[in-house]
GROMACS .gro file of C-alpha atoms in nm:
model
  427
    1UNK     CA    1   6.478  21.964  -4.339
    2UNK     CA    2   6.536  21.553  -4.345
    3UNK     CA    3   6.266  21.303  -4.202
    4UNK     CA    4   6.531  21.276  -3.954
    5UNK     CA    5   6.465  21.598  -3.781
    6UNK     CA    6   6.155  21.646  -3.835
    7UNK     CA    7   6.043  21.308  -3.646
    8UNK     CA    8   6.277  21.399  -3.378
    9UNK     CA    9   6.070  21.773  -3.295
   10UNK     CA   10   5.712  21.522  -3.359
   11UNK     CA   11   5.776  21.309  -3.085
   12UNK     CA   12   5.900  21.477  -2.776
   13UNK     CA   13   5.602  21.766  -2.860
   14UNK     CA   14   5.371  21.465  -2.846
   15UNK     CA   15   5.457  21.309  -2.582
   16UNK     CA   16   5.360  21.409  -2.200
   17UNK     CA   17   5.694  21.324  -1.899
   18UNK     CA   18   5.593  21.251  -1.590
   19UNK     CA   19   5.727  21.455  -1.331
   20UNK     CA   20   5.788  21.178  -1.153
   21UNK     CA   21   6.018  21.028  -1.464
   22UNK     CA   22   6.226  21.406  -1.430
   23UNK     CA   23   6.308  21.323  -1.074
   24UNK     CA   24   6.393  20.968  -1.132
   25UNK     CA   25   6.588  21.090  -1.390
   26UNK     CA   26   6.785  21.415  -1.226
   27UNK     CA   27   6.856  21.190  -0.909
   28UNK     CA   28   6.993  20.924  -1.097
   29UNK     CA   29   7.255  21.188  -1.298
   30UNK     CA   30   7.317  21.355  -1.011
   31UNK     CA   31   7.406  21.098  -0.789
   32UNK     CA   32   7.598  20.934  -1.084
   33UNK     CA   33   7.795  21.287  -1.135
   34UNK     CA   34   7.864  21.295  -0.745
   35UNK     CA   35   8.040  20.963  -0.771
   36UNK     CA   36   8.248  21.085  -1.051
   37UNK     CA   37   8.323  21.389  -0.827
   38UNK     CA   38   8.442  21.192  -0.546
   39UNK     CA   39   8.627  20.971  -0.771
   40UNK     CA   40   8.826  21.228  -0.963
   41UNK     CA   41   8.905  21.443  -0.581
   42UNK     CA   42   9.014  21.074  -0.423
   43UNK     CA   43   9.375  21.097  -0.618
   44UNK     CA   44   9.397  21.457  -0.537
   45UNK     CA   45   9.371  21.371  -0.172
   46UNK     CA   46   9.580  21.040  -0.205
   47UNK     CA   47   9.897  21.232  -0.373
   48UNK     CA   48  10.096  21.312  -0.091
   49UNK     CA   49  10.030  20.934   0.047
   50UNK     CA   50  10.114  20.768  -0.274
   51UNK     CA   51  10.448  21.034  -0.354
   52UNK     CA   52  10.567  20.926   0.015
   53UNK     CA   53  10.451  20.485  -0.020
   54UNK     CA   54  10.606  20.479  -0.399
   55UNK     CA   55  10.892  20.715  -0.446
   56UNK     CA   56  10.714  20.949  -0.655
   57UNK     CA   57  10.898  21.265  -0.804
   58UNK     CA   58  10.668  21.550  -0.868
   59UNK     CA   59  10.647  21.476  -1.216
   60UNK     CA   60  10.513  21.139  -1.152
   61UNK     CA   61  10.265  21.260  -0.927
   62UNK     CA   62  10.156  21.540  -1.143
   63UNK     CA   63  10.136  21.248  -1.465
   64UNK     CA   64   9.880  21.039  -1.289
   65UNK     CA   65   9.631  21.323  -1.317
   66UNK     CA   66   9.738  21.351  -1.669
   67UNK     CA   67   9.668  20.995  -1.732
   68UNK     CA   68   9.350  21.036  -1.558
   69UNK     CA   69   9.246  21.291  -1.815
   70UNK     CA   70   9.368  21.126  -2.148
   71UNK     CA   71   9.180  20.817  -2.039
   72UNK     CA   72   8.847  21.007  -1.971
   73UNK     CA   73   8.950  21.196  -2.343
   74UNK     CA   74   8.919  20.860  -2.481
   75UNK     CA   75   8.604  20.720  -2.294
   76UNK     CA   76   8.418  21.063  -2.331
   77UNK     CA   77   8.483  21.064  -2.697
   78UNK     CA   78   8.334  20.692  -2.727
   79UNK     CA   79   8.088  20.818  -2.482
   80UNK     CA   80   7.959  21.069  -2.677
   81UNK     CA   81   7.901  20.842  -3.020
   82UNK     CA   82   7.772  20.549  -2.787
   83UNK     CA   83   7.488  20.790  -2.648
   84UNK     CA   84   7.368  20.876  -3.026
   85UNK     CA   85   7.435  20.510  -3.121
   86UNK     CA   86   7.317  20.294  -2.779
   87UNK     CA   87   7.106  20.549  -2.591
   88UNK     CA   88   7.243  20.831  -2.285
   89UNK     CA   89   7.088  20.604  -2.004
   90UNK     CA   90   7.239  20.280  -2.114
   91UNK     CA   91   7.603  20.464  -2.096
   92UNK     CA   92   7.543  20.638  -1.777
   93UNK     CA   93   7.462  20.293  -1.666
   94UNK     CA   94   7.761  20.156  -1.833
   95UNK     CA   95   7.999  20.414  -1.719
   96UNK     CA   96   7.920  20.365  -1.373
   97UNK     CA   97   7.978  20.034  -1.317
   98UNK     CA   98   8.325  20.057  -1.504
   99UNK     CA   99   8.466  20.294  -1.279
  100UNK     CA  100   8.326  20.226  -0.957
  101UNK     CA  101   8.542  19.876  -1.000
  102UNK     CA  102   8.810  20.016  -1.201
  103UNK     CA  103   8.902  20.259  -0.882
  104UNK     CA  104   8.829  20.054  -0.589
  105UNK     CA  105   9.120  19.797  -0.767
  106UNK     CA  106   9.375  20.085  -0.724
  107UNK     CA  107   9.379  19.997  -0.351
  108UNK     CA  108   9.537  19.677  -0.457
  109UNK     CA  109   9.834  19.821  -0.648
  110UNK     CA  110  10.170  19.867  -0.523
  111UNK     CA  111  10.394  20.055  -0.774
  112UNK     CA  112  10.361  20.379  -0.991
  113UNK     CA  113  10.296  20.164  -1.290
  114UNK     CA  114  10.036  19.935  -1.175
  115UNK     CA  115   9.862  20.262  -1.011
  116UNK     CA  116   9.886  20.410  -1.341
  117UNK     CA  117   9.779  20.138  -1.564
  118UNK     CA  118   9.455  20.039  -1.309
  119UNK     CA  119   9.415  20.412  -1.337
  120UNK     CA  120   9.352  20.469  -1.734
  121UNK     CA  121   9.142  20.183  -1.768
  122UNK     CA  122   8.863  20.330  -1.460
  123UNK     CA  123   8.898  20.664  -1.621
  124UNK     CA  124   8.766  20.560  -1.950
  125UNK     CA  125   8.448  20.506  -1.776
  126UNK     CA  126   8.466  20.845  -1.524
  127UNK     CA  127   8.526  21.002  -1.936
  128UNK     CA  128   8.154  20.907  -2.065
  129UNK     CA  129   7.978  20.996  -1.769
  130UNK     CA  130   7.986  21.409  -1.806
  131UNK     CA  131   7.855  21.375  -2.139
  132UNK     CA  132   7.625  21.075  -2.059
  133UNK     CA  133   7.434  21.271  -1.762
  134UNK     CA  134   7.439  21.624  -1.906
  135UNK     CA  135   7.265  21.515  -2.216
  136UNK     CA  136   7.019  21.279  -2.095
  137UNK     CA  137   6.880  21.511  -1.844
  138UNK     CA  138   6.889  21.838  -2.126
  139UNK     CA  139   6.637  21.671  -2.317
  140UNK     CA  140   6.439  21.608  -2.059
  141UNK     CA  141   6.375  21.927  -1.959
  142UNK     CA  142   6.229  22.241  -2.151
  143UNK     CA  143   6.447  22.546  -2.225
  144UNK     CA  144   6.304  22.802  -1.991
  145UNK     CA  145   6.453  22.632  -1.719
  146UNK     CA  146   6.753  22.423  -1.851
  147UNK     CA  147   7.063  22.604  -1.698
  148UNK     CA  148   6.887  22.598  -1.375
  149UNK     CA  149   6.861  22.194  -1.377
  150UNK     CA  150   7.171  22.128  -1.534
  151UNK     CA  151   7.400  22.357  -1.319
  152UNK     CA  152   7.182  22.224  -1.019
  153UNK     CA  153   7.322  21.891  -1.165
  154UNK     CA  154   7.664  21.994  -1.175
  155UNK     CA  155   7.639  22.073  -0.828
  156UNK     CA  156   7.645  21.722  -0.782
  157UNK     CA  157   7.997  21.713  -0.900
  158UNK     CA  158   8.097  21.914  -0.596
  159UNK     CA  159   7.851  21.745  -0.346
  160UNK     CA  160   8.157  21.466  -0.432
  161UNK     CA  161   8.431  21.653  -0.373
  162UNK     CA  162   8.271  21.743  -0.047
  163UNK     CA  163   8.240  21.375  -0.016
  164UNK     CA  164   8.592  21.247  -0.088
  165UNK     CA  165   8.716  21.524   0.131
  166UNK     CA  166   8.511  21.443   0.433
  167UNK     CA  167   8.626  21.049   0.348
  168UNK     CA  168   9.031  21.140   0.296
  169UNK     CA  169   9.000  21.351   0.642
  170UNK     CA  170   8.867  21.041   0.795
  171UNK     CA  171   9.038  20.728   0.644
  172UNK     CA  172   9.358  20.840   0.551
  173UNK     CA  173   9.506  20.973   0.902
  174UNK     CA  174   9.405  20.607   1.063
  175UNK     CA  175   9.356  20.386   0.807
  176UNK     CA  176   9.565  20.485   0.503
  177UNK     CA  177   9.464  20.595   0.146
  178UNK     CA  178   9.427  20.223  -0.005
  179UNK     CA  179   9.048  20.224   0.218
  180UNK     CA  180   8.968  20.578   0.039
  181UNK     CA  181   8.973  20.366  -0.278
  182UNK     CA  182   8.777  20.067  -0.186
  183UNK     CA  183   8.529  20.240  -0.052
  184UNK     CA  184   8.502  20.331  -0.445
  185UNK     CA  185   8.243  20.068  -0.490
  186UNK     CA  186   7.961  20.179  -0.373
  187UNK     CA  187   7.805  20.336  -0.691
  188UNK     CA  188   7.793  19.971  -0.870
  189UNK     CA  189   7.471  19.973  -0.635
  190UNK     CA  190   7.320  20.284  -0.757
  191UNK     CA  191   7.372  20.156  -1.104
  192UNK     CA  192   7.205  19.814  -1.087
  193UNK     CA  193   6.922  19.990  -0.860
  194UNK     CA  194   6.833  20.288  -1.079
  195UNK     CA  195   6.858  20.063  -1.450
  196UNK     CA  196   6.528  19.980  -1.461
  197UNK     CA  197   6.364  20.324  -1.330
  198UNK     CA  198   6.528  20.547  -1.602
  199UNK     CA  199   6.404  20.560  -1.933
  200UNK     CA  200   6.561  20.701  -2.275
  201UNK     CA  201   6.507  21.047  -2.382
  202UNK     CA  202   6.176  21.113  -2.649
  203UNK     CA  203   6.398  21.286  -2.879
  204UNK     CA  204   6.665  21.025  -2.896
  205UNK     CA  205   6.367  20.714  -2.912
  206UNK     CA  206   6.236  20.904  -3.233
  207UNK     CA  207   6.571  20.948  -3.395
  208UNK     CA  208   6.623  20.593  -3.309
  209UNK     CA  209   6.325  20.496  -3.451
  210UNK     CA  210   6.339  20.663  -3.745
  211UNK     CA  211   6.743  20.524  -3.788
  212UNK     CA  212   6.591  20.144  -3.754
  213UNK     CA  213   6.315  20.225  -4.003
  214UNK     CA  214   6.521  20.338  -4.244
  215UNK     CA  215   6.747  20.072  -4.189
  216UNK     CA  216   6.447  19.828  -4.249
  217UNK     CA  217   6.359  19.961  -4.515
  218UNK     CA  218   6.672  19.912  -4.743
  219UNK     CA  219   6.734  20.273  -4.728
  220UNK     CA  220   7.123  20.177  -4.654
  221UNK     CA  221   7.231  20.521  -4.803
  222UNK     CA  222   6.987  20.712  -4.622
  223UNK     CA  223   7.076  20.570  -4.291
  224UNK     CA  224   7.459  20.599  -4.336
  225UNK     CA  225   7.376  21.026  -4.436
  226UNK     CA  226   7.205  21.056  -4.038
  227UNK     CA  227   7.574  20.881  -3.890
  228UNK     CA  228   7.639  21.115  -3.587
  229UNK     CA  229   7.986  21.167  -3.649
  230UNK     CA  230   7.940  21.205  -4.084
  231UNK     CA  231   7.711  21.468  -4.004
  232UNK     CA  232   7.915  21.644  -3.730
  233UNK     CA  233   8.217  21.649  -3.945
  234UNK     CA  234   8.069  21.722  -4.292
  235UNK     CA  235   7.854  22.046  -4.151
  236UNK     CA  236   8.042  22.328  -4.185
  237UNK     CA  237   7.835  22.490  -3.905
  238UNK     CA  238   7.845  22.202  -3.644
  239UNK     CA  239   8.205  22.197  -3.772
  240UNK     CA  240   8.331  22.575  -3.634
  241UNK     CA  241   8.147  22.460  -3.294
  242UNK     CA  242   8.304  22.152  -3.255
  243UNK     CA  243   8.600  22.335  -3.315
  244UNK     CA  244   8.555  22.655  -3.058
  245UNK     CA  245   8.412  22.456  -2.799
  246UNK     CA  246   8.706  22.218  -2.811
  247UNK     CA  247   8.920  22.496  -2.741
  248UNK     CA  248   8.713  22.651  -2.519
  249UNK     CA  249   8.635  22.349  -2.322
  250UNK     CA  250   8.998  22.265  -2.321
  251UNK     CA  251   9.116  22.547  -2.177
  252UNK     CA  252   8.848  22.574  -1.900
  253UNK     CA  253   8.937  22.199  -1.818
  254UNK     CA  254   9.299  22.287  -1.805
  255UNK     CA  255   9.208  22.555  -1.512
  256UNK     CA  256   8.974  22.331  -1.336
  257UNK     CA  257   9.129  21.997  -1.345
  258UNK     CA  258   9.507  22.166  -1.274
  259UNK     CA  259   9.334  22.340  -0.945
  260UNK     CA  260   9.138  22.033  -0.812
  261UNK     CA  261   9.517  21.811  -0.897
  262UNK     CA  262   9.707  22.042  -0.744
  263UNK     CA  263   9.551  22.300  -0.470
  264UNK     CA  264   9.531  22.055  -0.201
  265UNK     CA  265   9.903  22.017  -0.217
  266UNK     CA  266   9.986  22.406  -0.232
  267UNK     CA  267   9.790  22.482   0.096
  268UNK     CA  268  10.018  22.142   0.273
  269UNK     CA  269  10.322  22.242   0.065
  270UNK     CA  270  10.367  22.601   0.048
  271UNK     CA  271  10.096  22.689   0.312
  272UNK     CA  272  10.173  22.475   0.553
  273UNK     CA  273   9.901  22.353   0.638
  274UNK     CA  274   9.851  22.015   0.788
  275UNK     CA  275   9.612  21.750   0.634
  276UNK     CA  276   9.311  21.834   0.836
  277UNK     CA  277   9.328  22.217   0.819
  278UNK     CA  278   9.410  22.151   0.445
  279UNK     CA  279   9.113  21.900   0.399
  280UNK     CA  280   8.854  22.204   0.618
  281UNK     CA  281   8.972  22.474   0.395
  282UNK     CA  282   8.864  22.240   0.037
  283UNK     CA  283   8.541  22.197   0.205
  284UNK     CA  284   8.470  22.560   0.228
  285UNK     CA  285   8.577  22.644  -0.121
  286UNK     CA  286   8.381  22.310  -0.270
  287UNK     CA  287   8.076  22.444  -0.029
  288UNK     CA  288   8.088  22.818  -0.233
  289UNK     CA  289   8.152  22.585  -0.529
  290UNK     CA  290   7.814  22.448  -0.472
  291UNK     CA  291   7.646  22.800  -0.458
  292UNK     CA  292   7.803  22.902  -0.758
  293UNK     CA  293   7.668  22.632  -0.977
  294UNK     CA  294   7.339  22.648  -0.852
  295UNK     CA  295   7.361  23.068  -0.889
  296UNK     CA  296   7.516  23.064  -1.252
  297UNK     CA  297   7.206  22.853  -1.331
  298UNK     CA  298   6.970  23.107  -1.275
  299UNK     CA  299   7.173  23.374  -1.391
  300UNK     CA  300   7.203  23.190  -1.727
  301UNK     CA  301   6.826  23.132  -1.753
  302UNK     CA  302   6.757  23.477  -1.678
  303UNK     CA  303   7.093  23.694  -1.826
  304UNK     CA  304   7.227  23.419  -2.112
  305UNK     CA  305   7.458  23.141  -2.139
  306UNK     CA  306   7.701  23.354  -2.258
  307UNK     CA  307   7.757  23.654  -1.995
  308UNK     CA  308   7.699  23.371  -1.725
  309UNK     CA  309   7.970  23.202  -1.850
  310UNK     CA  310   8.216  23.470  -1.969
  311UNK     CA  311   8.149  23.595  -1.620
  312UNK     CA  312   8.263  23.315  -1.415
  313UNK     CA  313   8.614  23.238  -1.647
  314UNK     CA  314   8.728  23.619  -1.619
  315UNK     CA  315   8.646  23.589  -1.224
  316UNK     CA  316   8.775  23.261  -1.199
  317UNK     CA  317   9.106  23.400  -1.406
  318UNK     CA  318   9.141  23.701  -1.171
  319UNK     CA  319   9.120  23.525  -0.868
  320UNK     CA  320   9.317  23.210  -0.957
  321UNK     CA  321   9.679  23.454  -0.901
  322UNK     CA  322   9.533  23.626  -0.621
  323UNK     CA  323   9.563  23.345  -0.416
  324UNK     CA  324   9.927  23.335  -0.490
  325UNK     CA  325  10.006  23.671  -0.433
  326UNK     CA  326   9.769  23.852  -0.212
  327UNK     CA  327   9.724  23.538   0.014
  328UNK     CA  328   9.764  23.591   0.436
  329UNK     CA  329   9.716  23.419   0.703
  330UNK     CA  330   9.354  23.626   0.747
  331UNK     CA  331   9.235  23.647   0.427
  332UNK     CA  332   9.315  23.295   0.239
  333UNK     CA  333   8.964  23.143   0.387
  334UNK     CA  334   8.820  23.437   0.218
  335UNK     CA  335   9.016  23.425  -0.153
  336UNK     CA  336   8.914  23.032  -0.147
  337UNK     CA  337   8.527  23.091  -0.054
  338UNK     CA  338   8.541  23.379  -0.338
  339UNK     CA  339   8.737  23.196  -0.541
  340UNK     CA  340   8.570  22.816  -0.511
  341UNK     CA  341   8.207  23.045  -0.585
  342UNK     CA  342   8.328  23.197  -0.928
  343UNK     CA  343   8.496  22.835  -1.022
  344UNK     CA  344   8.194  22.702  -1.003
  345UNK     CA  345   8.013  22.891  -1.283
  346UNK     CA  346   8.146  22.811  -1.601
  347UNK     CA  347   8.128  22.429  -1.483
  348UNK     CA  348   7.779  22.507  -1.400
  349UNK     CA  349   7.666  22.668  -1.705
  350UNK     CA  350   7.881  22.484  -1.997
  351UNK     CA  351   7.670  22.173  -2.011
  352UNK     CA  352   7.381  22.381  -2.101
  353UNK     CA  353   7.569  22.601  -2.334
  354UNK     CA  354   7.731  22.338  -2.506
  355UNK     CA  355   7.408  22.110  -2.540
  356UNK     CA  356   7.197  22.393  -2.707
  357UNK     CA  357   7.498  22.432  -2.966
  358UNK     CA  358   7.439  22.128  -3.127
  359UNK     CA  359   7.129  21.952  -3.265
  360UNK     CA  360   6.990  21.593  -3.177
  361UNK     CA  361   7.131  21.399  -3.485
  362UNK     CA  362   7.455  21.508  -3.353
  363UNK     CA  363   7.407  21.616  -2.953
  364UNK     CA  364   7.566  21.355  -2.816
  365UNK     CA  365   7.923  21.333  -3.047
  366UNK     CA  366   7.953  21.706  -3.077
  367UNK     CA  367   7.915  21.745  -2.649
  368UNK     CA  368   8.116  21.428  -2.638
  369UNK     CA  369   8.389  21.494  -2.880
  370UNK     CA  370   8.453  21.887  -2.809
  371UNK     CA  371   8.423  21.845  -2.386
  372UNK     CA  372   8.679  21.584  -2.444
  373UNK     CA  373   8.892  21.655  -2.724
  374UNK     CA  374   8.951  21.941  -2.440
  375UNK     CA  375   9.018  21.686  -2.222
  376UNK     CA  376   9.317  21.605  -2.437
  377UNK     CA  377   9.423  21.942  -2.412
  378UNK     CA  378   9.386  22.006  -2.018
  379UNK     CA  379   9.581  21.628  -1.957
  380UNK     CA  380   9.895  21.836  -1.980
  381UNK     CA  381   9.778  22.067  -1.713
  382UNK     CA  382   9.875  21.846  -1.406
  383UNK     CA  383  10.219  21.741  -1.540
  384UNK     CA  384  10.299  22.099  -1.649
  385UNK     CA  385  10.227  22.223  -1.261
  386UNK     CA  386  10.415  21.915  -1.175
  387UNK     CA  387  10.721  22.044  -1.357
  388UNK     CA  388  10.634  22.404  -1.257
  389UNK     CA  389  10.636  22.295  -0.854
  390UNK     CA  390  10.975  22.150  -0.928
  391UNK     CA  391  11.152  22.383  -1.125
  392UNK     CA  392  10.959  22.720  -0.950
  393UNK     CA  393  10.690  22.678  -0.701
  394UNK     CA  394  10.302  22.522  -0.738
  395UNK     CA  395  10.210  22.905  -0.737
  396UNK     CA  396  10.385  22.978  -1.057
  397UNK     CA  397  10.122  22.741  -1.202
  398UNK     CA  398   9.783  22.882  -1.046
  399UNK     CA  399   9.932  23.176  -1.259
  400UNK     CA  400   9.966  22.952  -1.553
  401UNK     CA  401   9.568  22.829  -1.489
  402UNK     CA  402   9.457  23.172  -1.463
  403UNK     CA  403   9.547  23.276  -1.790
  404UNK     CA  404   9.363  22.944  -1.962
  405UNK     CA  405   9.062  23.059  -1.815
  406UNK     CA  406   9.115  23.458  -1.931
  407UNK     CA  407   9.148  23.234  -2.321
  408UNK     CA  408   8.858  23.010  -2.224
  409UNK     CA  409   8.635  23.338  -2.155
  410UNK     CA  410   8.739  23.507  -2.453
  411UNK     CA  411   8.673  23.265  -2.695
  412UNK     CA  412   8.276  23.251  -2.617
  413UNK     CA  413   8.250  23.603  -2.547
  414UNK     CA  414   8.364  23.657  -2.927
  415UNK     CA  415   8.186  23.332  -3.120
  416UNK     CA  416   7.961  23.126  -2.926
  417UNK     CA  417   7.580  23.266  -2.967
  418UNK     CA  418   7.321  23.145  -2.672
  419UNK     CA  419   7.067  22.919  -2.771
  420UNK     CA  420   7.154  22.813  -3.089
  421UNK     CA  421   6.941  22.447  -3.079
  422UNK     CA  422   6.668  22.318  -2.807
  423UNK     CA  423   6.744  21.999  -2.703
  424UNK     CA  424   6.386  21.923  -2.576
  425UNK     CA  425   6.301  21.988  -2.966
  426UNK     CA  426   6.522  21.758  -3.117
  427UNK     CA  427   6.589  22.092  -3.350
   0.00000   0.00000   0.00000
């Protein structure tokens, strides 16, 4: 075993955290994930405002999410090396600030392209802030009860969908969807208030420590063997999981992000629903959402990561065409409560998962380049159900979702082992 590691497991066994420091910490990434919630759900609910304002064909409308996705590909996968290289709190800081402005100047656009444009350059930011949050708070707290905090954490996510659709249902009708995006701003506050509160990680500070030693030292060799990404690539091991969970986190992503794109406009469009019904019937799902996360936490802490997770993508899968074809008039508050609970557990449980499958040398590029080399993969998602609502119906594509997440359940259930690295360790 290198110096490398083994100063990495020293330190964080040494050293005593607060409690105090955990909450500082978990408030900080969850409120920073509930921003990035809100965020993402504010185009969803802006679509049918922006379609109408610019002239947008379906395509269009579906390619803004997809843009929205390849930019937070390419932020999440700088993300991910800048946490190993700068530290996870400095990014989540970083991140923050970058998209909170990047969004609120989308209220000042006035064609498809400037939306577009304004739109990639705040999504690098949303990108890094998954990756950022998830693995600053896993190594702060100890395995036993890991999934629990971190799919708590994720619930934050859908606290900010709960957000942007109580916002949309109140700004839009009166005051148009340009408002929704200023109002964007707000988390440049949390950022500048929380810097100073939240410290780096143990495990990273040793790694770091031992990087700039080595680097003082002359060892120039040495130092360039411990490179995140020369490690990640040149172990076989760490190799295979970047691999499966790019695939696996792609086609989860491609479910997910597809749905949040896309559902609003299937209950207005083919539902006929109008805006407010629509925007009560999201908050319901999100709500069960919410409940989901926090449940597949506990059941992963108690029952695996695994069966958790395999769990919620089969359910999630199953339900996901039921909504097309089973839907009535009395049961479609139902299928979404169901439905919005089981979506919520792989979402809840993969940041766990995925952080125990890689060790701290290499945590923060393996998360960062497998949740968002997926990324890559599920940008196509919202311009394929674009295509799919012109050419069939938005239906056709739920069906199209459902069977990513049957793949994205299968693929873990086969090769993805529980446990496999404890991030509180630095093993």
């Amino acid at each position: 075993m290198d110096s490398l590691t083994l100063t990495a497991q020293a330190a964080p066994q040494a050293a005593v955290i607060p409690r105090h420091t955990k909450v500082i910490v978990f408030c900080f990434c969850f409120l920073g994930l509930l921003a990035d919630g809100a965020d993402l759900m504010l185009l969803s609910y802006s679509l049918g405002s922006l379609r109408q304002e610019f002239g947008l064909t379906p395509f269009q409308a579906g390619s803004l999410g997809s843009i929205t996705l390849a930019a937070m590909a390419i932020g999440g996968l700088y993300g991910g090396w800048a946490c190993d290289r700068f530290g996870r709190a400095k990014v989540v800081f970083w991140t923050l600030i970058i998209f909170s402005l990047g969004t609120a100047t989308l209220g000042l656009t006035h064609n498809y392209w400037q939306f577009a444009a304004v739109r990639f350059l705040s999504s690098l930011g949303l990108g890094s802030l998954f990756v950022a949050s998830n693995t600053l708070m896993s190594e702060f707290v100890s395995t036993r009860y890991r999934t629990t905090v971190l799919a708590t954490l994720q619930a934050g996510w859908t606290v900010g969908y709960l957000v942007a659709t109580v916002l949309a249902g109140a700004i839009i009708p009166g005051h148009g969807w340009r408002w929704l995006f200023f109002v964007a701003v707000l988390p440049v506050t949390l950022a500048l208030f929380a810097k100073p509160l939240v410290p780096e990680p143990p495990a990273w500070l040793a790694a770091h420590a031992e990087k700039n030693r080595l680097r003082r030292s002359g060892e120039a060799a040495a130092v360039k063997r411990q490179d995140a990404l020369r490690v990640l690539l040149g172990d076989p091991a760490a190799r295979r999981m970047l691999l499966l969970w790019t695939l696996t986190a792609g086609l989860m992503q491609f479910g997910y992000y597809g749905t949040n794109n896309w559902m609003p406009s299937y209950l207005e469009g083919e539902l006929h629903m109008n805006f407010k019904a629509m925007t009560g019937y999201m908050v319901g799902t999100y709500a069960a959402m919410i409940f989901g996360k926090v449940f597949s936490g506990m059941a992963a802490d108690r029952f695996g990561r695994r069966a958790t997770f395999v769990f919620g993508a089969l359910g999630t899968a199953i339900f996901l065409p039921a909504i097309v074809y089973l839907h009535s008039a009395g049961n479609i508050l139902y299928l979404l409560v169901a439905f919005g609970f089981l979506y919520g557990i792989p979402v809840g449980v993969v940041a766990t998962y995925m952080t125990e499958s890689f060790d701290t040398r290499v945590r923060g590029s393996g998360v960062g380049g497998a949740y968002n080399g997926g990324r890559v993969i599920a940008a196509f998602a919202p311009a394929i159900i674009g295509v799919l609502a012109s050419e069939v119906s938005i239906g056709m594509g739920f069906v199209v979702m459902g069977a990513a997440y049957l793949l994205c359940g299968v693929i873990p259930a086969l090769w993805i082992r529980d446990k496999l690295h404890d991030p509180q360790k630095g093993s």
